[in-house]
PDB file of C-alpha atoms in Angstrom:
ATOM      1  CA  UNK A   1    -130.004-101.036 -37.443  1.00  0.00           C
ATOM      2  CA  UNK A   2    -129.296 -99.913 -33.845  1.00  0.00           C
ATOM      3  CA  UNK A   3    -129.154 -96.170 -33.303  1.00  0.00           C
ATOM      4  CA  UNK A   4    -125.719 -94.702 -32.582  1.00  0.00           C
ATOM      5  CA  UNK A   5    -124.676 -93.382 -29.193  1.00  0.00           C
ATOM      6  CA  UNK A   6    -121.988 -90.913 -28.176  1.00  0.00           C
ATOM      7  CA  UNK A   7    -119.467 -91.019 -25.316  1.00  0.00           C
ATOM      8  CA  UNK A   8    -116.631 -88.744 -24.274  1.00  0.00           C
ATOM      9  CA  UNK A   9    -113.164 -90.313 -24.423  1.00  0.00           C
ATOM     10  CA  UNK A  10    -109.687 -89.031 -23.616  1.00  0.00           C
ATOM     11  CA  UNK A  11    -109.489 -87.896 -27.237  1.00  0.00           C
ATOM     12  CA  UNK A  12    -112.931 -86.362 -27.455  1.00  0.00           C
ATOM     13  CA  UNK A  13    -116.371 -87.334 -28.670  1.00  0.00           C
ATOM     14  CA  UNK A  14    -116.815 -90.858 -30.046  1.00  0.00           C
ATOM     15  CA  UNK A  15    -119.858 -92.221 -31.834  1.00  0.00           C
ATOM     16  CA  UNK A  16    -120.573 -95.950 -31.774  1.00  0.00           C
ATOM     17  CA  UNK A  17    -123.341 -98.513 -32.071  1.00  0.00           C
ATOM     18  CA  UNK A  18    -123.643-101.986 -30.575  1.00  0.00           C
ATOM     19  CA  UNK A  19    -125.659-105.087 -31.416  1.00  0.00           C
ATOM     20  CA  UNK A  20    -125.958-108.681 -30.319  1.00  0.00           C
ATOM     21  CA  UNK A  21    -124.930-110.636 -27.242  1.00  0.00           C
ATOM     22  CA  UNK A  22    -121.875-112.718 -26.477  1.00  0.00           C
ATOM     23  CA  UNK A  23    -118.112-112.195 -26.475  1.00  0.00           C
ATOM     24  CA  UNK A  24    -117.148-108.665 -27.497  1.00  0.00           C
ATOM     25  CA  UNK A  25    -115.993-108.041 -31.062  1.00  0.00           C
ATOM     26  CA  UNK A  26    -114.772-104.578 -32.017  1.00  0.00           C
ATOM     27  CA  UNK A  27    -115.564-103.989 -35.703  1.00  0.00           C
ATOM     28  CA  UNK A  28    -113.486-101.309 -37.439  1.00  0.00           C
ATOM     29  CA  UNK A  29    -114.780 -99.943 -40.730  1.00  0.00           C
ATOM     30  CA  UNK A  30    -112.773 -98.790 -43.724  1.00  0.00           C
ATOM     31  CA  UNK A  31    -112.778 -95.654 -45.854  1.00  0.00           C
ATOM     32  CA  UNK A  32    -116.058 -93.818 -46.521  1.00  0.00           C
ATOM     33  CA  UNK A  33    -117.409 -95.786 -43.565  1.00  0.00           C
ATOM     34  CA  UNK A  34    -118.801 -95.217 -40.100  1.00  0.00           C
ATOM     35  CA  UNK A  35    -120.545 -97.152 -37.332  1.00  0.00           C
ATOM     36  CA  UNK A  36    -123.209 -98.335 -39.817  1.00  0.00           C
ATOM     37  CA  UNK A  37    -120.634-100.032 -42.005  1.00  0.00           C
ATOM     38  CA  UNK A  38    -118.971-101.441 -38.888  1.00  0.00           C
ATOM     39  CA  UNK A  39    -122.232-103.144 -37.961  1.00  0.00           C
ATOM     40  CA  UNK A  40    -122.522-104.548 -41.490  1.00  0.00           C
ATOM     41  CA  UNK A  41    -118.946-105.806 -41.214  1.00  0.00           C
ATOM     42  CA  UNK A  42    -119.878-107.639 -38.038  1.00  0.00           C
ATOM     43  CA  UNK A  43    -123.004-109.107 -39.622  1.00  0.00           C
ATOM     44  CA  UNK A  44    -121.085-110.356 -42.639  1.00  0.00           C
ATOM     45  CA  UNK A  45    -117.919-111.588 -40.941  1.00  0.00           C
ATOM     46  CA  UNK A  46    -119.024-113.010 -37.593  1.00  0.00           C
ATOM     47  CA  UNK A  47    -122.824-113.291 -37.595  1.00  0.00           C
ATOM     48  CA  UNK A  48    -124.738-114.049 -34.407  1.00  0.00           C
ATOM     49  CA  UNK A  49    -123.376-115.009 -31.002  1.00  0.00           C
ATOM     50  CA  UNK A  50    -121.214-111.935 -30.423  1.00  0.00           C
ATOM     51  CA  UNK A  51    -121.555-108.458 -28.964  1.00  0.00           C
ATOM     52  CA  UNK A  52    -120.567-106.340 -31.942  1.00  0.00           C
ATOM     53  CA  UNK A  53    -119.259-102.891 -31.039  1.00  0.00           C
ATOM     54  CA  UNK A  54    -118.858-100.584 -34.029  1.00  0.00           C
ATOM     55  CA  UNK A  55    -117.279 -97.148 -33.513  1.00  0.00           C
ATOM     56  CA  UNK A  56    -117.163 -94.431 -36.119  1.00  0.00           C
ATOM     57  CA  UNK A  57    -113.426 -93.823 -36.372  1.00  0.00           C
ATOM     58  CA  UNK A  58    -112.079 -90.270 -36.268  1.00  0.00           C
ATOM     59  CA  UNK A  59    -113.423 -88.075 -39.034  1.00  0.00           C
ATOM     60  CA  UNK A  60    -116.370 -90.338 -39.825  1.00  0.00           C
ATOM     61  CA  UNK A  61    -120.006 -89.398 -39.207  1.00  0.00           C
ATOM     62  CA  UNK A  62    -120.436 -88.299 -35.554  1.00  0.00           C
ATOM     63  CA  UNK A  63    -116.803 -88.657 -34.464  1.00  0.00           C
ATOM     64  CA  UNK A  64    -114.716 -85.512 -35.069  1.00  0.00           C
ATOM     65  CA  UNK A  65    -111.332 -85.941 -36.720  1.00  0.00           C
ATOM     66  CA  UNK A  66    -109.703 -84.347 -33.664  1.00  0.00           C
ATOM     67  CA  UNK A  67    -110.796 -87.304 -31.516  1.00  0.00           C
ATOM     68  CA  UNK A  68    -107.996 -89.421 -32.927  1.00  0.00           C
ATOM     69  CA  UNK A  69    -106.480 -88.742 -36.347  1.00  0.00           C
ATOM     70  CA  UNK A  70    -103.647 -91.277 -35.921  1.00  0.00           C
ATOM     71  CA  UNK A  71    -104.051 -95.074 -35.678  1.00  0.00           C
ATOM     72  CA  UNK A  72    -102.396 -94.921 -32.246  1.00  0.00           C
ATOM     73  CA  UNK A  73    -104.924 -92.394 -30.968  1.00  0.00           C
ATOM     74  CA  UNK A  74    -107.808 -94.363 -32.444  1.00  0.00           C
ATOM     75  CA  UNK A  75    -106.609 -97.505 -30.645  1.00  0.00           C
ATOM     76  CA  UNK A  76    -106.519 -95.634 -27.328  1.00  0.00           C
ATOM     77  CA  UNK A  77    -110.038 -94.328 -27.917  1.00  0.00           C
ATOM     78  CA  UNK A  78    -111.222 -97.899 -28.564  1.00  0.00           C
ATOM     79  CA  UNK A  79    -109.953 -98.835 -25.099  1.00  0.00           C
ATOM     80  CA  UNK A  80    -111.978 -95.964 -23.634  1.00  0.00           C
ATOM     81  CA  UNK A  81    -115.016 -97.345 -25.461  1.00  0.00           C
ATOM     82  CA  UNK A  82    -114.502-100.807 -23.972  1.00  0.00           C
ATOM     83  CA  UNK A  83    -114.119 -99.224 -20.533  1.00  0.00           C
ATOM     84  CA  UNK A  84    -117.354 -97.292 -20.964  1.00  0.00           C
ATOM     85  CA  UNK A  85    -119.164-100.496 -21.910  1.00  0.00           C
ATOM     86  CA  UNK A  86    -117.651-102.500 -19.075  1.00  0.00           C
ATOM     87  CA  UNK A  87    -115.864-104.862 -21.456  1.00  0.00           C
ATOM     88  CA  UNK A  88    -112.572-106.316 -20.236  1.00  0.00           C
ATOM     89  CA  UNK A  89    -111.346-107.211 -23.702  1.00  0.00           C
ATOM     90  CA  UNK A  90    -112.418-107.785 -27.287  1.00  0.00           C
ATOM     91  CA  UNK A  91    -111.453-109.505 -30.470  1.00  0.00           C
ATOM     92  CA  UNK A  92    -111.014-107.053 -33.345  1.00  0.00           C
ATOM     93  CA  UNK A  93    -112.351-107.458 -36.865  1.00  0.00           C
ATOM     94  CA  UNK A  94    -111.042-104.797 -39.233  1.00  0.00           C
ATOM     95  CA  UNK A  95    -111.610-104.198 -42.913  1.00  0.00           C
ATOM     96  CA  UNK A  96    -109.617-102.068 -45.342  1.00  0.00           C
ATOM     97  CA  UNK A  97    -108.690 -98.734 -43.692  1.00  0.00           C
ATOM     98  CA  UNK A  98    -109.599-100.054 -40.256  1.00  0.00           C
ATOM     99  CA  UNK A  99    -106.451-102.191 -40.335  1.00  0.00           C
ATOM    100  CA  UNK A 100    -103.909 -99.728 -38.864  1.00  0.00           C
ATOM    101  CA  UNK A 101    -106.147 -98.961 -35.869  1.00  0.00           C
ATOM    102  CA  UNK A 102    -106.511-102.700 -35.272  1.00  0.00           C
ATOM    103  CA  UNK A 103    -102.738-103.210 -35.429  1.00  0.00           C
ATOM    104  CA  UNK A 104    -102.161-100.430 -32.919  1.00  0.00           C
ATOM    105  CA  UNK A 105    -104.846-101.817 -30.628  1.00  0.00           C
ATOM    106  CA  UNK A 106    -102.930-105.115 -30.511  1.00  0.00           C
ATOM    107  CA  UNK A 107     -99.556-103.397 -30.128  1.00  0.00           C
ATOM    108  CA  UNK A 108    -100.524-100.832 -27.490  1.00  0.00           C
ATOM    109  CA  UNK A 109    -103.167-102.760 -25.558  1.00  0.00           C
ATOM    110  CA  UNK A 110    -102.192-106.405 -25.696  1.00  0.00           C
ATOM    111  CA  UNK A 111    -104.096-107.194 -22.486  1.00  0.00           C
ATOM    112  CA  UNK A 112    -107.364-105.898 -24.001  1.00  0.00           C
ATOM    113  CA  UNK A 113    -107.021-107.660 -27.376  1.00  0.00           C
ATOM    114  CA  UNK A 114    -107.993-111.330 -27.778  1.00  0.00           C
ATOM    115  CA  UNK A 115    -107.042-111.453 -31.446  1.00  0.00           C
ATOM    116  CA  UNK A 116    -107.254-109.763 -34.839  1.00  0.00           C
ATOM    117  CA  UNK A 117    -109.189-110.699 -37.970  1.00  0.00           C
ATOM    118  CA  UNK A 118    -107.888-108.509 -40.798  1.00  0.00           C
ATOM    119  CA  UNK A 119    -110.124-108.605 -43.886  1.00  0.00           C
ATOM    120  CA  UNK A 120    -108.809-106.897 -47.026  1.00  0.00           C
ATOM    121  CA  UNK A 121    -107.036-104.712 -44.488  1.00  0.00           C
ATOM    122  CA  UNK A 122    -104.247-102.196 -44.840  1.00  0.00           C
ATOM    123  CA  UNK A 123    -101.222-103.313 -42.797  1.00  0.00           C
ATOM    124  CA  UNK A 124     -98.366-101.614 -44.675  1.00  0.00           C
ATOM    125  CA  UNK A 125     -97.738 -98.473 -46.669  1.00  0.00           C
ATOM    126  CA  UNK A 126    -100.515 -97.934 -49.198  1.00  0.00           C
ATOM    127  CA  UNK A 127     -98.703 -97.613 -52.514  1.00  0.00           C
ATOM    128  CA  UNK A 128    -101.402 -98.481 -55.006  1.00  0.00           C
ATOM    129  CA  UNK A 129    -102.726 -95.683 -57.213  1.00  0.00           C
ATOM    130  CA  UNK A 130    -105.961 -94.213 -55.879  1.00  0.00           C
ATOM    131  CA  UNK A 131    -108.935 -95.282 -58.023  1.00  0.00           C
ATOM    132  CA  UNK A 132    -110.822 -92.672 -59.992  1.00  0.00           C
ATOM    133  CA  UNK A 133    -113.928 -93.418 -57.926  1.00  0.00           C
ATOM    134  CA  UNK A 134    -112.196 -91.962 -54.866  1.00  0.00           C
ATOM    135  CA  UNK A 135    -111.609 -88.622 -56.583  1.00  0.00           C
ATOM    136  CA  UNK A 136    -115.174 -88.619 -57.912  1.00  0.00           C
ATOM    137  CA  UNK A 137    -116.630 -89.238 -54.469  1.00  0.00           C
ATOM    138  CA  UNK A 138    -114.559 -86.409 -52.990  1.00  0.00           C
ATOM    139  CA  UNK A 139    -116.198 -84.051 -55.470  1.00  0.00           C
ATOM    140  CA  UNK A 140    -119.677 -85.496 -54.997  1.00  0.00           C
ATOM    141  CA  UNK A 141    -119.377 -85.161 -51.205  1.00  0.00           C
ATOM    142  CA  UNK A 142    -119.549 -81.378 -51.519  1.00  0.00           C
ATOM    143  CA  UNK A 143    -123.079 -81.601 -52.964  1.00  0.00           C
ATOM    144  CA  UNK A 144    -125.302 -83.573 -50.533  1.00  0.00           C
ATOM    145  CA  UNK A 145    -128.187 -83.851 -52.991  1.00  0.00           C
ATOM    146  CA  UNK A 146    -125.872 -85.333 -55.620  1.00  0.00           C
ATOM    147  CA  UNK A 147    -124.383 -87.733 -53.084  1.00  0.00           C
ATOM    148  CA  UNK A 148    -127.867 -88.898 -52.130  1.00  0.00           C
ATOM    149  CA  UNK A 149    -128.711 -89.346 -55.805  1.00  0.00           C
ATOM    150  CA  UNK A 150    -125.627 -91.541 -56.229  1.00  0.00           C
ATOM    151  CA  UNK A 151    -126.833 -93.695 -53.349  1.00  0.00           C
ATOM    152  CA  UNK A 152    -130.312 -94.021 -54.828  1.00  0.00           C
ATOM    153  CA  UNK A 153    -128.865 -94.927 -58.215  1.00  0.00           C
ATOM    154  CA  UNK A 154    -126.753 -97.670 -56.668  1.00  0.00           C
ATOM    155  CA  UNK A 155    -129.828 -99.082 -54.927  1.00  0.00           C
ATOM    156  CA  UNK A 156    -131.857 -99.056 -58.144  1.00  0.00           C
ATOM    157  CA  UNK A 157    -129.035-100.554 -60.199  1.00  0.00           C
ATOM    158  CA  UNK A 158    -127.276-102.948 -57.799  1.00  0.00           C
ATOM    159  CA  UNK A 159    -125.862-105.196 -60.496  1.00  0.00           C
ATOM    160  CA  UNK A 160    -124.255-102.267 -62.318  1.00  0.00           C
ATOM    161  CA  UNK A 161    -122.754-101.050 -59.053  1.00  0.00           C
ATOM    162  CA  UNK A 162    -121.599-104.583 -58.393  1.00  0.00           C
ATOM    163  CA  UNK A 163    -119.754-104.759 -61.727  1.00  0.00           C
ATOM    164  CA  UNK A 164    -117.442-101.947 -60.603  1.00  0.00           C
ATOM    165  CA  UNK A 165    -116.472-103.839 -57.448  1.00  0.00           C
ATOM    166  CA  UNK A 166    -116.589-107.363 -58.843  1.00  0.00           C
ATOM    167  CA  UNK A 167    -115.735-107.333 -62.555  1.00  0.00           C
ATOM    168  CA  UNK A 168    -115.518-111.140 -62.750  1.00  0.00           C
ATOM    169  CA  UNK A 169    -118.959-112.586 -63.680  1.00  0.00           C
ATOM    170  CA  UNK A 170    -118.429-115.684 -61.526  1.00  0.00           C
ATOM    171  CA  UNK A 171    -117.752-113.526 -58.460  1.00  0.00           C
ATOM    172  CA  UNK A 172    -120.943-111.530 -59.006  1.00  0.00           C
ATOM    173  CA  UNK A 173    -122.931-114.711 -59.508  1.00  0.00           C
ATOM    174  CA  UNK A 174    -121.503-116.137 -56.300  1.00  0.00           C
ATOM    175  CA  UNK A 175    -122.528-113.061 -54.313  1.00  0.00           C
ATOM    176  CA  UNK A 176    -126.013-112.833 -55.798  1.00  0.00           C
ATOM    177  CA  UNK A 177    -126.583-116.540 -55.167  1.00  0.00           C
ATOM    178  CA  UNK A 178    -126.137-115.918 -51.422  1.00  0.00           C
ATOM    179  CA  UNK A 179    -129.294-114.083 -50.225  1.00  0.00           C
ATOM    180  CA  UNK A 180    -127.681-112.923 -46.989  1.00  0.00           C
ATOM    181  CA  UNK A 181    -124.570-111.625 -48.740  1.00  0.00           C
ATOM    182  CA  UNK A 182    -126.692-109.872 -51.367  1.00  0.00           C
ATOM    183  CA  UNK A 183    -128.796-108.192 -48.675  1.00  0.00           C
ATOM    184  CA  UNK A 184    -125.697-107.041 -46.802  1.00  0.00           C
ATOM    185  CA  UNK A 185    -124.193-105.734 -50.039  1.00  0.00           C
ATOM    186  CA  UNK A 186    -127.339-103.713 -50.764  1.00  0.00           C
ATOM    187  CA  UNK A 187    -127.315-102.357 -47.219  1.00  0.00           C
ATOM    188  CA  UNK A 188    -123.703-101.286 -47.702  1.00  0.00           C
ATOM    189  CA  UNK A 189    -124.578 -99.519 -50.950  1.00  0.00           C
ATOM    190  CA  UNK A 190    -127.381 -97.687 -49.159  1.00  0.00           C
ATOM    191  CA  UNK A 191    -124.878 -96.129 -46.747  1.00  0.00           C
ATOM    192  CA  UNK A 192    -122.632 -94.687 -49.443  1.00  0.00           C
ATOM    193  CA  UNK A 193    -124.787 -91.732 -50.406  1.00  0.00           C
ATOM    194  CA  UNK A 194    -125.951 -91.131 -46.836  1.00  0.00           C
ATOM    195  CA  UNK A 195    -123.988 -88.257 -45.262  1.00  0.00           C
ATOM    196  CA  UNK A 196    -121.066 -88.754 -47.610  1.00  0.00           C
ATOM    197  CA  UNK A 197    -119.681 -85.360 -46.632  1.00  0.00           C
ATOM    198  CA  UNK A 198    -119.428 -86.545 -43.018  1.00  0.00           C
ATOM    199  CA  UNK A 199    -117.411 -89.584 -44.105  1.00  0.00           C
ATOM    200  CA  UNK A 200    -114.804 -87.782 -46.197  1.00  0.00           C
ATOM    201  CA  UNK A 201    -112.649 -86.077 -43.489  1.00  0.00           C
ATOM    202  CA  UNK A 202    -111.764 -89.487 -42.072  1.00  0.00           C
ATOM    203  CA  UNK A 203    -111.316 -90.987 -45.520  1.00  0.00           C
ATOM    204  CA  UNK A 204    -108.929 -88.222 -46.581  1.00  0.00           C
ATOM    205  CA  UNK A 205    -107.040 -88.487 -43.293  1.00  0.00           C
ATOM    206  CA  UNK A 206    -106.673 -92.265 -43.599  1.00  0.00           C
ATOM    207  CA  UNK A 207    -105.568 -92.047 -47.211  1.00  0.00           C
ATOM    208  CA  UNK A 208    -102.894 -89.430 -46.517  1.00  0.00           C
ATOM    209  CA  UNK A 209    -101.540 -91.221 -43.441  1.00  0.00           C
ATOM    210  CA  UNK A 210    -101.436 -94.678 -44.971  1.00  0.00           C
ATOM    211  CA  UNK A 211     -99.711 -93.450 -48.128  1.00  0.00           C
ATOM    212  CA  UNK A 212     -97.023 -91.818 -45.977  1.00  0.00           C
ATOM    213  CA  UNK A 213     -96.721 -94.641 -43.441  1.00  0.00           C
ATOM    214  CA  UNK A 214     -93.232 -95.938 -42.740  1.00  0.00           C
ATOM    215  CA  UNK A 215     -94.613 -99.275 -41.585  1.00  0.00           C
ATOM    216  CA  UNK A 216     -95.588-100.874 -38.317  1.00  0.00           C
ATOM    217  CA  UNK A 217     -93.625-103.316 -36.092  1.00  0.00           C
ATOM    218  CA  UNK A 218     -95.660-106.362 -37.022  1.00  0.00           C
ATOM    219  CA  UNK A 219     -93.190-108.756 -35.380  1.00  0.00           C
ATOM    220  CA  UNK A 220     -94.121-107.276 -32.001  1.00  0.00           C
ATOM    221  CA  UNK A 221     -97.781-108.278 -32.271  1.00  0.00           C
ATOM    222  CA  UNK A 222     -98.371-110.969 -29.654  1.00  0.00           C
ATOM    223  CA  UNK A 223    -102.023-111.879 -30.221  1.00  0.00           C
ATOM    224  CA  UNK A 224    -103.544-114.419 -32.645  1.00  0.00           C
ATOM    225  CA  UNK A 225    -103.991-112.978 -36.146  1.00  0.00           C
ATOM    226  CA  UNK A 226    -106.052-114.153 -39.116  1.00  0.00           C
ATOM    227  CA  UNK A 227    -105.431-112.310 -42.386  1.00  0.00           C
ATOM    228  CA  UNK A 228    -108.140-112.699 -45.053  1.00  0.00           C
ATOM    229  CA  UNK A 229    -107.413-111.173 -48.429  1.00  0.00           C
ATOM    230  CA  UNK A 230    -108.297-111.519 -52.095  1.00  0.00           C
ATOM    231  CA  UNK A 231    -105.353-112.154 -54.396  1.00  0.00           C
ATOM    232  CA  UNK A 232    -106.775-109.730 -56.977  1.00  0.00           C
ATOM    233  CA  UNK A 233    -107.490-106.850 -54.579  1.00  0.00           C
ATOM    234  CA  UNK A 234    -107.012-103.599 -56.519  1.00  0.00           C
ATOM    235  CA  UNK A 235    -107.437-101.293 -53.498  1.00  0.00           C
ATOM    236  CA  UNK A 236    -105.218-102.874 -50.831  1.00  0.00           C
ATOM    237  CA  UNK A 237    -102.707-105.207 -52.457  1.00  0.00           C
ATOM    238  CA  UNK A 238    -102.588-108.873 -51.445  1.00  0.00           C
ATOM    239  CA  UNK A 239     -98.985-108.294 -50.377  1.00  0.00           C
ATOM    240  CA  UNK A 240    -100.312-106.582 -47.229  1.00  0.00           C
ATOM    241  CA  UNK A 241    -101.772-109.869 -46.013  1.00  0.00           C
ATOM    242  CA  UNK A 242     -98.722-111.836 -47.136  1.00  0.00           C
ATOM    243  CA  UNK A 243     -96.415-109.578 -45.117  1.00  0.00           C
ATOM    244  CA  UNK A 244     -98.727-109.688 -42.120  1.00  0.00           C
ATOM    245  CA  UNK A 245     -98.861-113.484 -42.143  1.00  0.00           C
ATOM    246  CA  UNK A 246     -95.108-113.752 -42.620  1.00  0.00           C
ATOM    247  CA  UNK A 247     -94.071-111.264 -39.949  1.00  0.00           C
ATOM    248  CA  UNK A 248     -96.573-111.813 -37.113  1.00  0.00           C
ATOM    249  CA  UNK A 249     -95.599-114.923 -35.134  1.00  0.00           C
ATOM    250  CA  UNK A 250     -98.164-117.661 -35.657  1.00  0.00           C
ATOM    251  CA  UNK A 251    -100.410-115.611 -37.935  1.00  0.00           C
ATOM    252  CA  UNK A 252    -102.812-117.416 -40.274  1.00  0.00           C
ATOM    253  CA  UNK A 253    -103.545-116.469 -43.892  1.00  0.00           C
ATOM    254  CA  UNK A 254    -106.761-117.173 -45.763  1.00  0.00           C
ATOM    255  CA  UNK A 255    -106.086-116.252 -49.383  1.00  0.00           C
ATOM    256  CA  UNK A 256    -109.130-115.874 -51.629  1.00  0.00           C
ATOM    257  CA  UNK A 257    -107.988-116.797 -55.169  1.00  0.00           C
ATOM    258  CA  UNK A 258    -109.070-114.065 -57.571  1.00  0.00           C
ATOM    259  CA  UNK A 259    -110.842-112.246 -54.740  1.00  0.00           C
ATOM    260  CA  UNK A 260    -111.388-108.497 -55.005  1.00  0.00           C
ATOM    261  CA  UNK A 261    -111.464-105.883 -52.237  1.00  0.00           C
ATOM    262  CA  UNK A 262    -115.069-106.829 -51.423  1.00  0.00           C
ATOM    263  CA  UNK A 263    -114.302-110.545 -51.170  1.00  0.00           C
ATOM    264  CA  UNK A 264    -116.033-110.548 -47.763  1.00  0.00           C
ATOM    265  CA  UNK A 265    -119.366-110.392 -49.583  1.00  0.00           C
ATOM    266  CA  UNK A 266    -118.536-112.605 -52.551  1.00  0.00           C
ATOM    267  CA  UNK A 267    -117.105-115.285 -50.228  1.00  0.00           C
ATOM    268  CA  UNK A 268    -119.148-114.544 -47.111  1.00  0.00           C
ATOM    269  CA  UNK A 269    -119.884-118.109 -46.024  1.00  0.00           C
ATOM    270  CA  UNK A 270    -116.276-119.299 -46.354  1.00  0.00           C
ATOM    271  CA  UNK A 271    -114.843-116.251 -44.607  1.00  0.00           C
ATOM    272  CA  UNK A 272    -117.423-116.295 -41.824  1.00  0.00           C
ATOM    273  CA  UNK A 273    -116.790-119.979 -41.126  1.00  0.00           C
ATOM    274  CA  UNK A 274    -113.041-119.409 -40.863  1.00  0.00           C
ATOM    275  CA  UNK A 275    -113.465-116.232 -38.784  1.00  0.00           C
ATOM    276  CA  UNK A 276    -115.946-117.921 -36.419  1.00  0.00           C
ATOM    277  CA  UNK A 277    -113.582-120.822 -35.842  1.00  0.00           C
ATOM    278  CA  UNK A 278    -110.719-118.395 -35.230  1.00  0.00           C
ATOM    279  CA  UNK A 279    -112.743-116.279 -32.796  1.00  0.00           C
ATOM    280  CA  UNK A 280    -113.896-119.376 -30.937  1.00  0.00           C
ATOM    281  CA  UNK A 281    -110.262-120.237 -30.247  1.00  0.00           C
ATOM    282  CA  UNK A 282    -109.605-116.757 -28.858  1.00  0.00           C
ATOM    283  CA  UNK A 283    -112.605-116.799 -26.512  1.00  0.00           C
ATOM    284  CA  UNK A 284    -111.969-118.208 -23.015  1.00  0.00           C
TER     285      UNK A 284
END
């Protein structure tokens, strides 16, 4: 995995990593994430043929929360990142809690945004009850050795960890039958116990802001949008994608029947094919 770098933006210090060559794709991670999970998002969703740029959003890993606690500020910082890299524009691929930053990037910087791919992404007020795992991880984050032990346990018992995310046996079988998806899933699990305490400020900030959000003016988005979402998502309800597809002019919806929040891994090949075709249409 490429080593992260740091730049100074109008908001403050920003950590990011980049990989690949081709049209720029800005990959925005979700909760408990960071640049490493952004790179994995790019690998799973778009594959080769793109320059994947993965920032650690505010409050995650090497990016202080003060750099941009709001989705609007995070979008502005992403523009600074593109400027620093000499990139005129980028498509945006966002997952879960990366969704609001992606929406603001399209709303505030239309000329820099070629399109949005929203995967299991938050695009409305988050009303679902927080899972018990979230509260457990907040406690574990205060004890680095325990957090690391959780990560090691997940790596040694991947199928048990997988059951929590994909309770349906057919979904687990589908993921494990795809060697690339299984490898990416294991890589994602390996990040969870790594510096968990440095991932929680951003996670807590996102959670509080999204649960209090009044909504975003989705009708004003004027770039191509593809919403990908599992119909059985227990973290970000499927209604987020339905609203997004209904309110953004011309938006496309790829519904994954019975898909959970991690449908990107269980349905990697289908989602990547649709995302690649979408991104090809947004690339001059």
